mmCIF file of C-alpha atoms in Angstrom:
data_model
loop_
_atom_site.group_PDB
_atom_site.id
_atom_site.type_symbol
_atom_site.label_atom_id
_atom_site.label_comp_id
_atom_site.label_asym_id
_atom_site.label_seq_id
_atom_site.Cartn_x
_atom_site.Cartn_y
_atom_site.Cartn_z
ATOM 1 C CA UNK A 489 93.692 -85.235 -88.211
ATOM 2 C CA UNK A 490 92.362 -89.035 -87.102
ATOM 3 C CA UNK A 491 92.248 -91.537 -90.344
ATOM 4 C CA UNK A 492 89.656 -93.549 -91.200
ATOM 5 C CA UNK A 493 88.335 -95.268 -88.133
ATOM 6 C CA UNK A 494 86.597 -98.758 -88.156
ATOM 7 C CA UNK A 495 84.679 -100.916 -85.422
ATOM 8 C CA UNK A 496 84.720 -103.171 -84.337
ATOM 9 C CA UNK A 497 88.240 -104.362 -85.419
ATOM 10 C CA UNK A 498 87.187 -107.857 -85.030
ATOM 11 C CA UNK A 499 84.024 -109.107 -85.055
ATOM 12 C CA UNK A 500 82.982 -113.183 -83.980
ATOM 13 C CA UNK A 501 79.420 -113.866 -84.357
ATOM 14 C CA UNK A 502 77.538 -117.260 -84.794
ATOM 15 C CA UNK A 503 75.279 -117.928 -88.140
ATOM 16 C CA UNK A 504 71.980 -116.078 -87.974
ATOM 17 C CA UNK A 505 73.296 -113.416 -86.012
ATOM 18 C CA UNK A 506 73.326 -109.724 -86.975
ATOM 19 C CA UNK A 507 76.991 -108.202 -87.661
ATOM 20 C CA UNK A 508 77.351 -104.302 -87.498
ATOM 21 C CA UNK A 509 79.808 -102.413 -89.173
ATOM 22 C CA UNK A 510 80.606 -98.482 -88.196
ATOM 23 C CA UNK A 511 82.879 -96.432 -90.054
ATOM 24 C CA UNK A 512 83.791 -93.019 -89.152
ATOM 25 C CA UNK A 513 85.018 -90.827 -92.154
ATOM 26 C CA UNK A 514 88.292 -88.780 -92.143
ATOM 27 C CA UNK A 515 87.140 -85.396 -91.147
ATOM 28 C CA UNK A 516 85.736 -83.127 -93.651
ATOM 29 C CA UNK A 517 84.884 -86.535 -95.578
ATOM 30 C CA UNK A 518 81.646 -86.684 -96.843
ATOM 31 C CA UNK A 519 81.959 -89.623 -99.076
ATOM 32 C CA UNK A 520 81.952 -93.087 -97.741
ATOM 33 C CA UNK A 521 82.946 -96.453 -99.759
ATOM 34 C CA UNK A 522 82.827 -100.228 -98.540
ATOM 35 C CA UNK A 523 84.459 -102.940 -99.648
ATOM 36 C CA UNK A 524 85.074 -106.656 -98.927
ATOM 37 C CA UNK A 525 87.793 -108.814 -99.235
ATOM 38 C CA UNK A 526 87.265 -112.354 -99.096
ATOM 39 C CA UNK A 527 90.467 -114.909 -98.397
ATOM 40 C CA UNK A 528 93.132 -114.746 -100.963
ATOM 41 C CA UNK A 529 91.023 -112.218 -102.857
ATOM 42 C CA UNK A 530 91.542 -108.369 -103.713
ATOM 43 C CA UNK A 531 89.027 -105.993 -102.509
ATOM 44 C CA UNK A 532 85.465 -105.666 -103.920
ATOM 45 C CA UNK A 533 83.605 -103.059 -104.154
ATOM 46 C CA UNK A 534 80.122 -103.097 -102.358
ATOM 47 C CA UNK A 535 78.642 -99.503 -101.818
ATOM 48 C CA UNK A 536 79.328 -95.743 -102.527
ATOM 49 C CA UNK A 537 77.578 -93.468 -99.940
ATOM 50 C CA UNK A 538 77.004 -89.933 -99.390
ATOM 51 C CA UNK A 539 75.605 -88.619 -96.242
ATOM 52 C CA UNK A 540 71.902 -89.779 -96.240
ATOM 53 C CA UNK A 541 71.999 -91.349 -99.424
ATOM 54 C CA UNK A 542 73.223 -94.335 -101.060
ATOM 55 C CA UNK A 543 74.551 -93.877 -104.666
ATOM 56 C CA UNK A 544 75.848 -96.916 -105.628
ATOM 57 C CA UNK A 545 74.788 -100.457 -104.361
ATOM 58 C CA UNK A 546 75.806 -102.041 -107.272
ATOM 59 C CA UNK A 547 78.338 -104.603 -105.445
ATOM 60 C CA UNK A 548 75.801 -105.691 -102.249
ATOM 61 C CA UNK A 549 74.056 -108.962 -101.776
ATOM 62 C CA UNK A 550 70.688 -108.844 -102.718
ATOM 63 C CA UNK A 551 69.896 -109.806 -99.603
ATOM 64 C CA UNK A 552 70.622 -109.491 -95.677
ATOM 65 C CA UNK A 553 73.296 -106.696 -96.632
ATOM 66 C CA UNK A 554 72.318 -102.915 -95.907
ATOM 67 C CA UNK A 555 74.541 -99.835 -95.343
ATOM 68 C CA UNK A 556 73.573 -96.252 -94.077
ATOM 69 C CA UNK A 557 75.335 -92.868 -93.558
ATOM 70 C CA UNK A 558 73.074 -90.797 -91.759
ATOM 71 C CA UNK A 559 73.438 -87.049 -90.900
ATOM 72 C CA UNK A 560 75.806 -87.495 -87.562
ATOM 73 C CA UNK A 561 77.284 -90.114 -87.088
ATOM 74 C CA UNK A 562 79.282 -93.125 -88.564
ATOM 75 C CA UNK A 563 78.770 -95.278 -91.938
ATOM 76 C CA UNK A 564 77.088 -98.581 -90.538
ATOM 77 C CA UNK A 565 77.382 -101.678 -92.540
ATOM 78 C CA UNK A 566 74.619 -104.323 -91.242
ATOM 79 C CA UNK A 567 74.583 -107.878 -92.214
ATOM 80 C CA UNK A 568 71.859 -109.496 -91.205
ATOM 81 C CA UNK A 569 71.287 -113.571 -90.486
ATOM 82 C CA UNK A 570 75.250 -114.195 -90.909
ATOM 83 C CA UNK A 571 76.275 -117.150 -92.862
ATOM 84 C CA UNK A 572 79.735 -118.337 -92.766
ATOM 85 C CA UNK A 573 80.326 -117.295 -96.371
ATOM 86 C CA UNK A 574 80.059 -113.636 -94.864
ATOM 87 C CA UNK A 575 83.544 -114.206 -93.444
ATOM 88 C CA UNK A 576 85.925 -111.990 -94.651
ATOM 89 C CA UNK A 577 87.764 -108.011 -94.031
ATOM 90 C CA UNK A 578 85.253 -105.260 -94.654
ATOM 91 C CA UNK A 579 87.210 -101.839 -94.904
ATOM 92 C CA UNK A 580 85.558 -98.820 -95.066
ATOM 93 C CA UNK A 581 86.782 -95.484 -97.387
ATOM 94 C CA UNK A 582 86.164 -92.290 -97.499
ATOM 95 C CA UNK A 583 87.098 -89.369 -99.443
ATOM 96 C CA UNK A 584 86.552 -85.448 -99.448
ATOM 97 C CA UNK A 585 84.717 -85.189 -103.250
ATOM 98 C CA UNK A 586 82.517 -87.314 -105.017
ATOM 99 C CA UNK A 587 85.542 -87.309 -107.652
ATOM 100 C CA UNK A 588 88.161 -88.078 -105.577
ATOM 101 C CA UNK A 589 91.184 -89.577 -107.151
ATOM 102 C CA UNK A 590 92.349 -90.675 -103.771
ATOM 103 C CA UNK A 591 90.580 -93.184 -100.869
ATOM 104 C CA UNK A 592 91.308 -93.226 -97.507
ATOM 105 C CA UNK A 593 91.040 -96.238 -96.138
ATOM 106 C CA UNK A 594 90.595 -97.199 -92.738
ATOM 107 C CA UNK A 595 92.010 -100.668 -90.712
ATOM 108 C CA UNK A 596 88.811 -102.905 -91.689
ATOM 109 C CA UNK A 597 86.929 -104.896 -89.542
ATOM 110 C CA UNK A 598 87.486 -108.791 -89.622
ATOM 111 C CA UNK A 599 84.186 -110.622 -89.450
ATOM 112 C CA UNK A 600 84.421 -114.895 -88.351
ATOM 113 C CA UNK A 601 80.880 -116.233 -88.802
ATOM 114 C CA UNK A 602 81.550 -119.866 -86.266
ATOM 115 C CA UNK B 842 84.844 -111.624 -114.664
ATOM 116 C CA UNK B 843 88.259 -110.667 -112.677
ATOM 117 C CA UNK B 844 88.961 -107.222 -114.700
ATOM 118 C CA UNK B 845 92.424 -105.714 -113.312
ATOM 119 C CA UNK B 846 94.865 -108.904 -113.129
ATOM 120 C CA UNK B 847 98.175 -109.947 -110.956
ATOM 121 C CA UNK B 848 99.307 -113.121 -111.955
ATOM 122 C CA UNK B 849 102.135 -112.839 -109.619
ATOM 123 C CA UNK B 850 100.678 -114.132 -106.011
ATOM 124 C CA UNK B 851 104.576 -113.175 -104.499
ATOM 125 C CA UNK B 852 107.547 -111.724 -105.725
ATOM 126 C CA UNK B 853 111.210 -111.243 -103.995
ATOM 127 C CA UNK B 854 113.670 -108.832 -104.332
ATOM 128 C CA UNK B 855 117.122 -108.318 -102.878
ATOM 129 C CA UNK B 856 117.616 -104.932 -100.989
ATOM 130 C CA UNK B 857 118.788 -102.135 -103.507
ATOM 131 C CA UNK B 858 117.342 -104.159 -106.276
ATOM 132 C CA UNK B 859 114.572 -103.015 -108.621
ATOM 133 C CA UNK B 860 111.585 -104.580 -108.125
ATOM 134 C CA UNK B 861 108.711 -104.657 -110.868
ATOM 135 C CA UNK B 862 105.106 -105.661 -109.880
ATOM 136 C CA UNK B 863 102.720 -106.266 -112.821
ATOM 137 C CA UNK B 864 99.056 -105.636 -113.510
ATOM 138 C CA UNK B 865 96.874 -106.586 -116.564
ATOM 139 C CA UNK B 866 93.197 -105.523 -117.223
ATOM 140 C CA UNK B 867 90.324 -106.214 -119.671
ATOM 141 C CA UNK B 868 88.094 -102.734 -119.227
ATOM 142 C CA UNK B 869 89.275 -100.517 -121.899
ATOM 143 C CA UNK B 870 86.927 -98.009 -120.250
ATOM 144 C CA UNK B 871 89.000 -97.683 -117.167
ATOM 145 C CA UNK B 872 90.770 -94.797 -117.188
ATOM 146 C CA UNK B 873 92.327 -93.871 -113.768
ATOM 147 C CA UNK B 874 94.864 -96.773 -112.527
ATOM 148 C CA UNK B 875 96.030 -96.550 -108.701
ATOM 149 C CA UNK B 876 98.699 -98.682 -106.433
ATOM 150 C CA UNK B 877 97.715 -99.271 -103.057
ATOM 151 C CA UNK B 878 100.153 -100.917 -100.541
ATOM 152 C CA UNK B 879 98.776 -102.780 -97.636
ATOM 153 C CA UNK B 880 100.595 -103.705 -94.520
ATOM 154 C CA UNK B 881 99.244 -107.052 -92.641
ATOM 155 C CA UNK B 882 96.679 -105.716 -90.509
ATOM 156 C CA UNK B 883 96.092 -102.980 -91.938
ATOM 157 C CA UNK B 884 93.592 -101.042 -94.526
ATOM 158 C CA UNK B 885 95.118 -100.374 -98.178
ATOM 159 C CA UNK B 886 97.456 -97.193 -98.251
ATOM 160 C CA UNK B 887 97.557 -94.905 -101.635
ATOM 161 C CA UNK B 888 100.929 -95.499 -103.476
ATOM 162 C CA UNK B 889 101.171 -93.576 -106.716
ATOM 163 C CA UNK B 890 98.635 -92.937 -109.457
ATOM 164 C CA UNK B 891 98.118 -92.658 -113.060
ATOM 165 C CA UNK B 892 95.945 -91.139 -115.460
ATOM 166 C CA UNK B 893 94.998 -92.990 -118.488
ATOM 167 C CA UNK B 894 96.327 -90.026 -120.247
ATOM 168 C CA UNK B 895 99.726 -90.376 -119.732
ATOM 169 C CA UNK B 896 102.311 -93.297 -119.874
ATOM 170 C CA UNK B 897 104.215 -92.560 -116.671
ATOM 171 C CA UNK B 898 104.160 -91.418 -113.145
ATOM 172 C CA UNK B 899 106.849 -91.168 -110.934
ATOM 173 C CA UNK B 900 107.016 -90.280 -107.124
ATOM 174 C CA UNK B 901 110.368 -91.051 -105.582
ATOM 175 C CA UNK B 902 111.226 -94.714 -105.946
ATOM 176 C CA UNK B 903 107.779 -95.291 -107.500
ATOM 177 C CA UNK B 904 107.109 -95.348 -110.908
ATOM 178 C CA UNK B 905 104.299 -96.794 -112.452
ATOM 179 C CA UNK B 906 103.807 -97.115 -116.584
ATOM 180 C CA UNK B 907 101.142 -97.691 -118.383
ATOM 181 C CA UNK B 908 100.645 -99.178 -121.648
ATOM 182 C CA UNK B 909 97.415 -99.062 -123.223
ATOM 183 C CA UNK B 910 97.789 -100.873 -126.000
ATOM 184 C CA UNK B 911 98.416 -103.758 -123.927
ATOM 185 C CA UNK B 912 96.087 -102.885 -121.263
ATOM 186 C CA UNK B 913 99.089 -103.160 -118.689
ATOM 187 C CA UNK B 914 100.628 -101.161 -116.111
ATOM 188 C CA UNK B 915 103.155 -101.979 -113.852
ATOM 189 C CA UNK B 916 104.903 -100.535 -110.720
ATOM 190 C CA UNK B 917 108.546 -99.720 -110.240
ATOM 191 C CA UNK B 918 110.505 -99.257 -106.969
ATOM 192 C CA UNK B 919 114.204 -98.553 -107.231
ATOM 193 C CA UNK B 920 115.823 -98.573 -104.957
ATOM 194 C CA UNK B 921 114.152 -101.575 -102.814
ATOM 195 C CA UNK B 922 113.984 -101.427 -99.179
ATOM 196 C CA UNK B 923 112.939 -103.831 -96.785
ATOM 197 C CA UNK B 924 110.200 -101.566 -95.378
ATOM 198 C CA UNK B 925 108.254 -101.888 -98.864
ATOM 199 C CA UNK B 926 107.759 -105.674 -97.796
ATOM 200 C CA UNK B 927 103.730 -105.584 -98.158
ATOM 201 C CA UNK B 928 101.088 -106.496 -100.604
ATOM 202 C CA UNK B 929 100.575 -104.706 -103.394
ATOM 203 C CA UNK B 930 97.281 -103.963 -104.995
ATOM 204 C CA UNK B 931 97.022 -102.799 -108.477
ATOM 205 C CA UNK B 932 93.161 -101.093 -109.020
ATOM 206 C CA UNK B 933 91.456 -99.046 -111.864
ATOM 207 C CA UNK B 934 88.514 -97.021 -112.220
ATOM 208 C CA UNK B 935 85.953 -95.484 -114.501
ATOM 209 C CA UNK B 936 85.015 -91.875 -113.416
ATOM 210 C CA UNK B 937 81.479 -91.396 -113.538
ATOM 211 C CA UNK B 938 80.792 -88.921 -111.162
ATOM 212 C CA UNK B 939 82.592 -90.743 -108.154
ATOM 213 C CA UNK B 940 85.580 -93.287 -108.907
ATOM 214 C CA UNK B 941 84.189 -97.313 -107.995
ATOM 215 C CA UNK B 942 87.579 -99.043 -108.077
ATOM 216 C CA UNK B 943 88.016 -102.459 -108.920
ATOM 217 C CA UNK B 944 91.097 -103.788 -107.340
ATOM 218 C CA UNK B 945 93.257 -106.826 -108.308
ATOM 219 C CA UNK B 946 94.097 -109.780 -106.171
ATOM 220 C CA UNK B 947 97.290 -108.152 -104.909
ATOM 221 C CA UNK B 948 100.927 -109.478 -104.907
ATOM 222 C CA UNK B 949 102.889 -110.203 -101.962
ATOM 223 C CA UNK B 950 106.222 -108.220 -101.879
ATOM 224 C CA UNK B 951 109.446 -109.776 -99.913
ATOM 225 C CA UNK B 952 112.364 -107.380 -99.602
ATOM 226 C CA UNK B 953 115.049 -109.187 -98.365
ATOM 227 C CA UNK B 954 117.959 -107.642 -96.622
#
């Protein structure tokens, strides 16, 4: 049974630029979390997702920041107009129940904004 | 507002020594408190967990505690090997329905042979 895949695994792109994210659940997974973890910093929480809806955005940017699960397919994170503050590992969860006690985390994907 | 604290950036241990890593929070409401170990490279790994309902967990060489008094928990590994070199992440969550953890800043574990 494959993890928690993520990729890109590393991502360069220059300011303005789009950046996008996929994350492919564990299988059977139907709950998807990101989180970002900026330089010398634990991980923070940005979105909870189900497939084809979003139930928690609470820890997104306002702004340029969007994430999807759709039907098939992988968990995309998009960041849109890159600044170099957007610089960090984004890892991607996922887990089989709404409430469950355990997250399966997959490698991340380090984004450089030059 | 940094809710789940490690004050301790690093920490060595000699091999076959205990080592204890440390965690603090400041959201009485949390009530499910996880270790994740994370390998350079690599996404967080689940460790051990604990329910705010009881005061200790153990799993092989991994225990964690948890006082709630003092809002603290901390991690145990007896004996230490130089394979648990990695950084440790103390998180907690509030179940509402899903569990949104809020992780710590993670201490950096040296095992040294």
């Amino acid at each position: 049974n494959a993890g928690v895949m993520q990729n890109p695994r590393h991502l360069v792109r220059r300011r303005g630029q789009e950046a996008r994210l996929r994350c492919s659940p564990m299988k059977g997974h139907s709950h998807v979390y990101w989180y970002r973890q900026l330089p010398e910093e634990g991980l923070k929480f940005m979105v909870y997702l189900q497939k084809e809806n979003i139930i928690d955005e609470s820890g997104m940017p306002k702004e340029r920041f969007s994430a999807e699960f759709p039907k098939e397919g992988p968990s995309i994170l998009r960041i849109q107009q890159v600044v170099r503050g957007d610089s960090a590992a984004y890892f991607c969860a996922s887990s089989p129940l709404a409430g469950g006690l355990e997250q399966f985390f997959g490698p991340g994907t380090r984004l450089t904004v030059l | 507002d940094q809710q789940v604290k490690q004050n301790s950036p690093s920490l060595s241990v000699q091999e076959g020594r205990i080592s204890i890593l440390n965690c603090d929070y400041t959201n009485s409401m949390f009530d499910y408190f996880l270790w994740y170990k994370k390998y350079p490279a690599e996404g967080p790994t689940f460790l051990i967990s604990i329910s705010s309902i009881k005061d200790k967990n153990e799993d092989g060489r991994f225990t964690v505690f948890l006082n709630k008094s003092a809002k603290h928990l901390s991690l145990h590994i007896v004996p230490s090997q130089p394979g648990d070199s990695a950084v440790y992440f103390c998180a907690a969550s509030v179940f509402g329905g899903y569990q949104k953890v809020t992780f710590g800043t993670g201490t950096k574990l040296q095992v040294i042979p």
